[in-house]
Structure formats: structure tokens, C-alpha cells
PDB file of C-alpha atoms in Angstrom:
ATOM      1  CA  MET A  10      31.498 -21.687  77.455  1.00  0.00           C
ATOM      2  CA  SER A  11      29.318 -24.728  78.034  1.00  0.00           C
ATOM      3  CA  GLU A  12      28.366 -24.698  74.344  1.00  0.00           C
ATOM      4  CA  LYS A  13      31.834 -26.015  73.519  1.00  0.00           C
ATOM      5  CA  ARG A  14      31.075 -29.143  75.558  1.00  0.00           C
ATOM      6  CA  GLY A  15      27.725 -29.709  73.841  1.00  0.00           C
ATOM      7  CA  GLN A  16      25.552 -28.415  76.686  1.00  0.00           C
ATOM      8  CA  THR A  17      23.234 -26.236  74.644  1.00  0.00           C
ATOM      9  CA  GLU A  18      19.875 -27.000  76.260  1.00  0.00           C
ATOM     10  CA  LYS A  19      18.627 -25.824  79.625  1.00  0.00           C
ATOM     11  CA  LEU A  20      18.312 -28.456  82.358  1.00  0.00           C
ATOM     12  CA  LYS A  21      14.789 -29.426  83.471  1.00  0.00           C
ATOM     13  CA  TYR A  22      13.997 -29.112  87.156  1.00  0.00           C
ATOM     14  CA  ASP A  23      10.796 -30.856  88.261  1.00  0.00           C
ATOM     15  CA  PHE A  24      10.890 -29.173  91.675  1.00  0.00           C
ATOM     16  CA  ASN A  25      11.198 -25.668  93.061  1.00  0.00           C
ATOM     17  CA  THR A  26      14.910 -24.816  92.946  1.00  0.00           C
ATOM     18  CA  ALA A  27      14.496 -22.043  95.530  1.00  0.00           C
ATOM     19  CA  LYS A  28      13.965 -24.638  98.280  1.00  0.00           C
ATOM     20  CA  ALA A  29      16.734 -26.466 100.131  1.00  0.00           C
ATOM     21  CA  VAL A  30      17.390 -29.995  98.862  1.00  0.00           C
ATOM     22  CA  TYR A  31      18.981 -32.804 100.892  1.00  0.00           C
ATOM     23  CA  VAL A  32      20.191 -36.353 100.226  1.00  0.00           C
ATOM     24  CA  LYS A  33      21.193 -39.143 102.577  1.00  0.00           C
ATOM     25  CA  ILE A  34      24.884 -40.035 102.280  1.00  0.00           C
ATOM     26  CA  ASN A  35      26.382 -42.563 104.728  1.00  0.00           C
ATOM     27  CA  GLU A  36      23.458 -42.208 107.165  1.00  0.00           C
ATOM     28  CA  LYS A  37      23.902 -38.405 107.274  1.00  0.00           C
ATOM     29  CA  TRP A  38      21.735 -35.789 105.585  1.00  0.00           C
ATOM     30  CA  SER A  39      23.699 -33.460 103.330  1.00  0.00           C
ATOM     31  CA  ARG A  40      22.560 -30.380 101.465  1.00  0.00           C
ATOM     32  CA  ILE A  41      23.583 -30.474  97.805  1.00  0.00           C
ATOM     33  CA  THR A  42      23.066 -28.485  94.628  1.00  0.00           C
ATOM     34  CA  GLU A  43      19.948 -28.876  92.533  1.00  0.00           C
ATOM     35  CA  ARG A  44      21.992 -30.298  89.646  1.00  0.00           C
ATOM     36  CA  ASP A  45      23.296 -33.130  91.814  1.00  0.00           C
ATOM     37  CA  PHE A  46      19.911 -33.614  93.540  1.00  0.00           C
ATOM     38  CA  ARG A  47      18.088 -34.454  90.321  1.00  0.00           C
ATOM     39  CA  SER A  48      20.710 -37.135  89.516  1.00  0.00           C
ATOM     40  CA  TYR A  49      21.104 -38.727  92.965  1.00  0.00           C
ATOM     41  CA  ASN A  50      19.832 -42.296  93.240  1.00  0.00           C
ATOM     42  CA  GLY A  51      18.865 -42.556  96.903  1.00  0.00           C
ATOM     43  CA  ASP A  52      16.789 -40.813  99.553  1.00  0.00           C
ATOM     44  CA  ARG A  53      15.986 -37.285  98.364  1.00  0.00           C
ATOM     45  CA  TRP A  54      14.198 -34.719 100.534  1.00  0.00           C
ATOM     46  CA  ILE A  55      13.059 -31.121 100.084  1.00  0.00           C
ATOM     47  CA  PHE A  56      12.938 -28.716 103.039  1.00  0.00           C
ATOM     48  CA  GLU A  57       9.888 -26.512 102.596  1.00  0.00           C
ATOM     49  CA  LYS A  58       7.394 -24.369 104.443  1.00  0.00           C
ATOM     50  CA  VAL A  59       3.970 -25.950 104.910  1.00  0.00           C
ATOM     51  CA  GLY A  60       1.497 -23.608 106.578  1.00  0.00           C
ATOM     52  CA  ASP A  61       3.304 -21.897 109.447  1.00  0.00           C
ATOM     53  CA  GLU A  62       5.995 -24.518 109.966  1.00  0.00           C
ATOM     54  CA  TYR A  63       8.881 -26.026 108.048  1.00  0.00           C
ATOM     55  CA  GLN A  64       9.149 -29.709 107.255  1.00  0.00           C
ATOM     56  CA  TYR A  65      11.053 -32.214 105.165  1.00  0.00           C
ATOM     57  CA  THR A  66       9.071 -33.890 102.409  1.00  0.00           C
ATOM     58  CA  PRO A  67      10.383 -36.864 100.411  1.00  0.00           C
ATOM     59  CA  TYR A  68      10.907 -36.323  96.711  1.00  0.00           C
ATOM     60  CA  HIS A  69       9.858 -39.111  94.324  1.00  0.00           C
ATOM     61  CA  GLY A  70      10.401 -37.348  91.016  1.00  0.00           C
ATOM     62  CA  PRO A  71      12.272 -38.617  87.947  1.00  0.00           C
ATOM     63  CA  LEU A  72      15.939 -39.546  88.102  1.00  0.00           C
ATOM     64  CA  TYR A  73      18.089 -37.892  85.424  1.00  0.00           C
ATOM     65  CA  TYR A  74      21.606 -38.604  84.283  1.00  0.00           C
ATOM     66  CA  TRP A  75      23.967 -35.940  85.632  1.00  0.00           C
ATOM     67  CA  ASN A  76      24.029 -32.718  83.599  1.00  0.00           C
ATOM     68  CA  THR A  77      21.589 -34.046  80.970  1.00  0.00           C
ATOM     69  CA  ASN A  78      17.828 -34.145  80.443  1.00  0.00           C
ATOM     70  CA  LYS A  79      17.848 -37.897  79.803  1.00  0.00           C
ATOM     71  CA  ILE A  80      15.809 -39.891  82.300  1.00  0.00           C
ATOM     72  CA  CYS A  81      17.717 -42.760  83.902  1.00  0.00           C
ATOM     73  CA  LYS A  82      15.656 -45.929  83.379  1.00  0.00           C
ATOM     74  CA  GLU A  83      18.134 -48.411  84.845  1.00  0.00           C
ATOM     75  CA  PRO A  84      20.080 -46.927  87.780  1.00  0.00           C
ATOM     76  CA  ILE A  85      23.705 -47.995  87.919  1.00  0.00           C
ATOM     77  CA  SER A  86      24.057 -48.159  91.695  1.00  0.00           C
ATOM     78  CA  GLU A  87      22.308 -47.065  94.881  1.00  0.00           C
ATOM     79  CA  ASN A  88      23.117 -43.828  96.759  1.00  0.00           C
ATOM     80  CA  LYS A  89      25.254 -42.334  94.001  1.00  0.00           C
ATOM     81  CA  ILE A  90      24.925 -39.686  91.340  1.00  0.00           C
ATOM     82  CA  GLN A  91      23.984 -41.271  88.021  1.00  0.00           C
ATOM     83  CA  TYR A  92      26.441 -40.382  85.267  1.00  0.00           C
ATOM     84  CA  ALA A  93      25.622 -41.115  81.630  1.00  0.00           C
ATOM     85  CA  HIS A  94      29.016 -42.725  81.025  1.00  0.00           C
ATOM     86  CA  ASP A  95      29.384 -44.501  84.401  1.00  0.00           C
ATOM     87  CA  LYS A  96      32.262 -42.236  85.428  1.00  0.00           C
ATOM     88  CA  PRO A  97      32.257 -38.853  87.182  1.00  0.00           C
ATOM     89  CA  TRP A  98      33.173 -35.599  85.538  1.00  0.00           C
ATOM     90  CA  VAL A  99      36.834 -34.690  86.062  1.00  0.00           C
ATOM     91  CA  SER A 100      38.246 -31.212  85.755  1.00  0.00           C
ATOM     92  CA  VAL A 101      41.180 -30.807  83.399  1.00  0.00           C
ATOM     93  CA  ARG A 102      43.959 -28.729  84.889  1.00  0.00           C
ATOM     94  CA  ARG A 103      46.047 -26.379  82.808  1.00  0.00           C
ATOM     95  CA  PRO A 104      49.827 -26.693  83.224  1.00  0.00           C
ATOM     96  CA  HIS A 105      50.051 -23.524  85.323  1.00  0.00           C
ATOM     97  CA  GLU A 106      47.315 -24.822  87.704  1.00  0.00           C
ATOM     98  CA  ARG A 107      49.212 -27.876  88.936  1.00  0.00           C
ATOM     99  CA  TYR A 108      49.725 -26.223  92.325  1.00  0.00           C
ATOM    100  CA  LEU A 109      45.977 -26.727  93.003  1.00  0.00           C
ATOM    101  CA  GLU A 110      46.362 -30.517  93.043  1.00  0.00           C
ATOM    102  CA  ASP A 111      47.169 -32.327  96.266  1.00  0.00           C
TER     103      ASP A 111
END
């Protein structure tokens, strides 16, 4: 169904998606999805096994706009996900799904 929204190409991941990815939000480390990780403009870390022990390694890869393969050259703001249109994606509710809203 993503073809209807124009998302016909596969997203590029410049890191191993099997590893746990973390970002720093409000001085706390939070685990997030790989899709959000590649678009987060802030401290990004990957939890991986090095030798016989596990460690966090900082990630300094490219910053992409959310849900696209376009590299973000001028970040909009710090510690936020970079959207191509400067506004987050919003789900559209069907009339019979209004009970899900708070």
C-alpha cells in the first residue's frame, strides 16, 4: 500500500539494522526504530558486540530526511527527526476509528 503514497524505492540503511540503535532525548537514552534513527539529528549510538563484550559506539553516518533517501544538508533543528516538509507525519483516521483518539 505504500506505493499509493509514492514510496516506491527501498530505504537505504548505512548501518547494520540487526543491532540495537539508541538516541538521546531529554538527557535519556531511548531505543528507537531504524527508520527514525537514520533521520534523528542528535546523539546517535549503536549497541554492538566487540570481541567478547558489548559496547555503545557513536554513529556519525549521513542524516536523511524521514522516510526518504534524500540526505539532509541543512538540519532544521537539533535533537529532532528531520522531516522533508518540516512537519511530522500524521495518521488520517477513518470515521469509524474516532474512538481511538483521546
